[in-house]
Coordinates of C-alpha atoms in Angstrom, one line a residue:
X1 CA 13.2 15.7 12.0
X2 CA 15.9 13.5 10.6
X3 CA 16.0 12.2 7.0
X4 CA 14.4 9.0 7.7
X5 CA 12.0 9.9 10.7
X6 CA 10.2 12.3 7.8
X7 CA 10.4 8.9 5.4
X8 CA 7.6 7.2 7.1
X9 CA 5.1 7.7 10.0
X10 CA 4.2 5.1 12.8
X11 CA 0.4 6.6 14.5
X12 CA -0.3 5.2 17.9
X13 CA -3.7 3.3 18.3
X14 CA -4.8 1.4 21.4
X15 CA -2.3 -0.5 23.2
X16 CA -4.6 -3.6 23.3
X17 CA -4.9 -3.3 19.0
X18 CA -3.5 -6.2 17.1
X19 CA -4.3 -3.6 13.6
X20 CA -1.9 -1.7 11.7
X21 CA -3.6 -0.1 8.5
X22 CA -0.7 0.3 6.1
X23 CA -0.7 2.8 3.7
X24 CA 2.3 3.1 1.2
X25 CA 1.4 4.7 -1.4
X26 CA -1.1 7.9 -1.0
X27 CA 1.9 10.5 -0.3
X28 CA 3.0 12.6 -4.0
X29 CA 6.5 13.6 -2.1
X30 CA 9.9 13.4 -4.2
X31 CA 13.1 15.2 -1.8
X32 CA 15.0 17.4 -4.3
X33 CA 18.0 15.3 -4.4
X34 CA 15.6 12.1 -5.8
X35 CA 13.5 14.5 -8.0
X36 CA 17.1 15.2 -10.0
X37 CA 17.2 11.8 -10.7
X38 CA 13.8 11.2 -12.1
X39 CA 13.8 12.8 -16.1
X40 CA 10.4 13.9 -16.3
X41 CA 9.4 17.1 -17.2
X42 CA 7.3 19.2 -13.7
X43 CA 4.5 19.2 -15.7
X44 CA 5.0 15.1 -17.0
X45 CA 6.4 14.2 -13.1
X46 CA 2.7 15.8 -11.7
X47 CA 0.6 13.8 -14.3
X48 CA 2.5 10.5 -13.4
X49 CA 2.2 11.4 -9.8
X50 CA -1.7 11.4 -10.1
X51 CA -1.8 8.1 -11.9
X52 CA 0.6 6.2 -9.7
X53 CA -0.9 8.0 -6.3
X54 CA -2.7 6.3 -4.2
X55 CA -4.7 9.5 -3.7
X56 CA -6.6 10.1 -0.3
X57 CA -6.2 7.0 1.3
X58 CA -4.1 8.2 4.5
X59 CA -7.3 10.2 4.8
X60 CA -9.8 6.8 4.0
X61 CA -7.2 5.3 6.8
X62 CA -7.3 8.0 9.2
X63 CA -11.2 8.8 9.2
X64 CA -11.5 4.8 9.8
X65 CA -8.8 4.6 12.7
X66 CA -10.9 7.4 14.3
X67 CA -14.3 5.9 14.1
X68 CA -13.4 2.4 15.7
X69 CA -14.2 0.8 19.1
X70 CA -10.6 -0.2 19.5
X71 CA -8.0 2.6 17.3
X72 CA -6.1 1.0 15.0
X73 CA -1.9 1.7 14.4
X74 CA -1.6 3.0 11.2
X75 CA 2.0 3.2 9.5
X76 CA 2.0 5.5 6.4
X77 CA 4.3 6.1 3.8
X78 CA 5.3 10.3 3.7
X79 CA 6.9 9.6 0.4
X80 CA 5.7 8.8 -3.0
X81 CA 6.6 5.6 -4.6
X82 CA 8.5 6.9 -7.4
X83 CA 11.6 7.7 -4.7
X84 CA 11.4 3.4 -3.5
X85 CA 8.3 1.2 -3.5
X86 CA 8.1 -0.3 -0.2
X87 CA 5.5 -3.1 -1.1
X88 CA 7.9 -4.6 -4.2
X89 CA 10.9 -7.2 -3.6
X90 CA 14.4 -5.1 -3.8
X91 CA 15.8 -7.7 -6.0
X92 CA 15.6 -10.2 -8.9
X93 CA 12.3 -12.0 -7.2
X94 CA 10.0 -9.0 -7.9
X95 CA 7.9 -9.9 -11.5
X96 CA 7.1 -5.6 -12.0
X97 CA 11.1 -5.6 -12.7
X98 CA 10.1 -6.8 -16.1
X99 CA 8.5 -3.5 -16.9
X100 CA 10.6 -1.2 -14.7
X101 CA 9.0 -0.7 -11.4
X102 CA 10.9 -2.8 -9.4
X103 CA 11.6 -1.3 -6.0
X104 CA 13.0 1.9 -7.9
X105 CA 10.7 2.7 -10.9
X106 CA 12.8 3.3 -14.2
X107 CA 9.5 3.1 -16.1
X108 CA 6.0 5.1 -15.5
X109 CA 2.7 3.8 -15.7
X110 CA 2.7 4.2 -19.7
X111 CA 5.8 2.6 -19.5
X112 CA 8.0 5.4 -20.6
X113 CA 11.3 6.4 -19.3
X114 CA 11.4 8.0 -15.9
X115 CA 14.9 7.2 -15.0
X116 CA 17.6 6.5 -17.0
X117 CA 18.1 3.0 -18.1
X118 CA 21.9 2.7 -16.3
X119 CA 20.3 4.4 -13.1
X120 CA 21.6 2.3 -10.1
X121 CA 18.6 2.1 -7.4
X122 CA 20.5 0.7 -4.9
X123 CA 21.6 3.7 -3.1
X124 CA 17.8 4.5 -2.7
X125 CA 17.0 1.0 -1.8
X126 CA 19.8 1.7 1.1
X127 CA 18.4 5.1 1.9
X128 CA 14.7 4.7 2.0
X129 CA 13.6 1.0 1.3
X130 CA 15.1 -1.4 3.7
X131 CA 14.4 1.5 6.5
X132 CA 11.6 1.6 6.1
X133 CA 11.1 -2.0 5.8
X134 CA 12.7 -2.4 9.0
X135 CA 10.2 0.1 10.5
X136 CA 7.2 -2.0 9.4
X137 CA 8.9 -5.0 11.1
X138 CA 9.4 -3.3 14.0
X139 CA 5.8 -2.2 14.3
X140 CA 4.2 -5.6 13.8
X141 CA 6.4 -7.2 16.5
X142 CA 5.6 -4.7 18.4
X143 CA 1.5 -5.9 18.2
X144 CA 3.0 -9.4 18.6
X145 CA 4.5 -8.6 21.9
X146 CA 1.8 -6.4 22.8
X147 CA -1.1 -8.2 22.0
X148 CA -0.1 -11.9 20.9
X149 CA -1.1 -11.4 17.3
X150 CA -0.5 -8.9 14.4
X151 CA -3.5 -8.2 11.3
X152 CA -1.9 -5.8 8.9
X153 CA -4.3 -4.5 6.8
X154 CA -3.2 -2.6 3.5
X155 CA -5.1 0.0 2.0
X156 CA -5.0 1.1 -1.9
X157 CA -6.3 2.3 -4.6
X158 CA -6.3 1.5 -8.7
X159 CA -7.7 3.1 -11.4
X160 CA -10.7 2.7 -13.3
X161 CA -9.4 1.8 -16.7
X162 CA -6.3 -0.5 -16.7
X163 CA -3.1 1.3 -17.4
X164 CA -0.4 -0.2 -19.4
X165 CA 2.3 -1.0 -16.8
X166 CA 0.0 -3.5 -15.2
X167 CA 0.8 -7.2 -15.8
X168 CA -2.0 -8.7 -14.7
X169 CA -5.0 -6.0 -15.7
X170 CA -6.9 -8.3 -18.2
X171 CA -9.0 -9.7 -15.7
X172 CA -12.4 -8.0 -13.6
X173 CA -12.0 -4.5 -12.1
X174 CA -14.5 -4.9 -8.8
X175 CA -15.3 -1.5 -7.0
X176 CA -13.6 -3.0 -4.1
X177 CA -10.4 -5.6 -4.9
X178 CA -9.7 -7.7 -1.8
X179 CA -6.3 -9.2 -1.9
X180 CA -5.3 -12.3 -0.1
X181 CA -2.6 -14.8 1.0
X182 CA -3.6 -18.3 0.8
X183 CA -1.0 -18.1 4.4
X184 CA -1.5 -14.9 6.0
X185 CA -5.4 -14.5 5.3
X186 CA -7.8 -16.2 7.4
X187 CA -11.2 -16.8 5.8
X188 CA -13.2 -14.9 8.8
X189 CA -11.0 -12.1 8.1
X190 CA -11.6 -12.2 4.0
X191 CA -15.5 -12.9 4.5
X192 CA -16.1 -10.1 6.6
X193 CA -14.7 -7.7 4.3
X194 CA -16.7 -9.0 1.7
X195 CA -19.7 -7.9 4.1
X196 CA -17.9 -4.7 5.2
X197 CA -17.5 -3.7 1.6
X198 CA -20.5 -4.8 0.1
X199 CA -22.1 -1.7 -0.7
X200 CA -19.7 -0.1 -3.4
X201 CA -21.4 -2.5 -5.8
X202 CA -19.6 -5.7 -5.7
X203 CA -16.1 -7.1 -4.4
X204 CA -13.3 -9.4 -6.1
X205 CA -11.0 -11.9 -4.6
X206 CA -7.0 -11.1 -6.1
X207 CA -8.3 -9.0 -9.0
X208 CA -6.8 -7.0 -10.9
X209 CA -4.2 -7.0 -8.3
X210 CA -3.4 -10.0 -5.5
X211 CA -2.1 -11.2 -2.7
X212 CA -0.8 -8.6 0.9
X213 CA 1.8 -6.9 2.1
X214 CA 3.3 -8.9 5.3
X215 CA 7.0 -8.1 6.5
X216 CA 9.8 -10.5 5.1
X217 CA 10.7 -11.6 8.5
X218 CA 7.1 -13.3 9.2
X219 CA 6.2 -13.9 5.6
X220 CA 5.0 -17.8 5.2
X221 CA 6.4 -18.6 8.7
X222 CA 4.6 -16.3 11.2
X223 CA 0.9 -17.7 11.3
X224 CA -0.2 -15.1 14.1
X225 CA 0.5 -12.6 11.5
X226 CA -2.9 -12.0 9.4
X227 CA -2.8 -9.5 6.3
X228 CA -5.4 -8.4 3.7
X229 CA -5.0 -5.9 0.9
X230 CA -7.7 -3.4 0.1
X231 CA -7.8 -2.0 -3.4
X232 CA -10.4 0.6 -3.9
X233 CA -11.5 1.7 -7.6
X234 CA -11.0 5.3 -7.5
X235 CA -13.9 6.4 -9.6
X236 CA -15.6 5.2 -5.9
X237 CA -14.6 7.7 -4.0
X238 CA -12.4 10.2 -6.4
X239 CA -12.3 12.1 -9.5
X240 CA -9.5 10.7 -11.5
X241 CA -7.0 10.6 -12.1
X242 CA -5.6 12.6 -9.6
X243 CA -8.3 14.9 -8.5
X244 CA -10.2 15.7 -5.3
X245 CA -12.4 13.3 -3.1
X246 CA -15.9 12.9 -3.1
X247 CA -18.9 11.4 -1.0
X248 CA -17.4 8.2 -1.3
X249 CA -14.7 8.6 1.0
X250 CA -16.6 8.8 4.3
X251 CA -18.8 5.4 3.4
X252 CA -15.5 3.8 2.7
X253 CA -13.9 4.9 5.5
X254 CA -17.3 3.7 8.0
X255 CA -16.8 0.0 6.0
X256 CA -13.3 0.1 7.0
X257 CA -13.5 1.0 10.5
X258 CA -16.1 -2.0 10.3
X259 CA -13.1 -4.3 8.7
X260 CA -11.1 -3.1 12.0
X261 CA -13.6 -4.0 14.6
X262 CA -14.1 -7.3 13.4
X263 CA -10.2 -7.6 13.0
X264 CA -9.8 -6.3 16.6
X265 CA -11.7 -9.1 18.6
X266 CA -10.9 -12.8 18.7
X267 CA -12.2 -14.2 15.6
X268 CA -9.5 -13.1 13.5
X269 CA -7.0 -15.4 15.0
X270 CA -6.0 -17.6 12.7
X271 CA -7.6 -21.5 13.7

């Protein structure tokens, strides 16, 4: 397996799926060469690692891909995002910049060094990023040729207490944080995973964290693509902040698999 196959990994669902469950940010993998460049003590790089993880939510996707009527495609990140992250602009447009985790994080979550502040991220913005943005593209056209329509749906976590790299942290911290596009996310889709979710005791709308991940290519001009963005508190369905899973995880996964059916049939086209 090549540098970049191991960089990213496209699962087969159903031919007849319009879903993709994206999920960048569960993997805790740094290649050697990257790890040299990050200054972090092991013992520092593994406690950042468990705040920044997105920790068990291949598995939240996975469980859910297998319990649906229709199986959904499910492209996963197999690398952490301290090497690139995919979901952040790779240039001046992304706001996280302003606290050093733009598409290559120079800052950790407690805003201290990680990189060095002259560290040029454009060779891992070659190497990793616009690959694997290219992969993600490939995938939804794929759906669109297949099927008509494409309904990314992006799966996350965030902590419990607000950590101090987050810009926008001041506001409510649901159990489930549901983030939409006022382009790419049709009300049906958004009201029934309101419903889906509604047992973790309560949802939010684009708090703390807002807004979906949707390819460049098709952002704000491809209406038959439809995105939402799940953000799951982890004291749901994990012991934080990097710890093991709990009972959680298999409700959450049952409520997603719920999110896929309904995004599987008709209704989600966009009207």
């Amino acid at each position: 397996m090549n540098d970049l196959s191991a960089s990213y990994r496209l699962v087969a669902g159903a031919p007849d799926s319009p879903v993709i469950l994206h999920v960048p940010h569960s993997s805790r993998v740094i290649p050697p060469d990257v790890r040299r460049g990050i200054v972090l003590k092991d013992a520092a790089l593994e406690g950042e690692l468990d705040h920044i993880t997105d920790s068990h939510t291949a598995r939240i996707a996975a469980t859910a891909a297998e319990r649906c009527a229709t199986e959904p495609w499910q492209f996963v990140n197999q690398l952490s995002r301290l090497v690139v992250d995919p979901e952040r602009f790779p240039d001046e447009r992304e706001e996280m910049l302003a606290v050093g985790m733009g598409a290559v994080y120079t800052r950790t979550t407690h805003r201290e060094e990680l990189r060095p502040a002259d560290h040029d991220g454009q060779r891992l913005v070659e190497r990793y990023f616009h690959p694997y943005a290219a992969a993600v593209t490939d995938a939804v056209t794929q759906r669109l040729e297949a099927v008509g329509r494409a309904v990314i749906i992006d799966v996350h976590s965030y902590p419990t207490e607000r950590l101090p790299y987050e810009l926008h942290g001041d506001g409510p911290r649901p159990p489930i944080c549901l983030g939409r596009d006022a382009f790419h996310t049709p009300a049906d889709l958004l009201a029934h995973a309101e419903k889906a979710f509604a047992d973790f005791g309560g949802t939010g709308v684009n708090t703390p964290f807002e807004g979906t991940y949707v390819p460049l290519k098709y952002y704000g001009t491809g209406p038959r693509v439809s995105a939402l963005m799940i953000e799951i508190r982890r004291d749901v369905y994990m012991t934080e902040p990097g710890g093991p899973a709990g009972p959680g995880l298999d409700a959450l996964a049952s409520a997603l698999a719920d999110l896929v059916d309904m995004a599987s049939t008709a209704g989600a086209l966009r009207a």
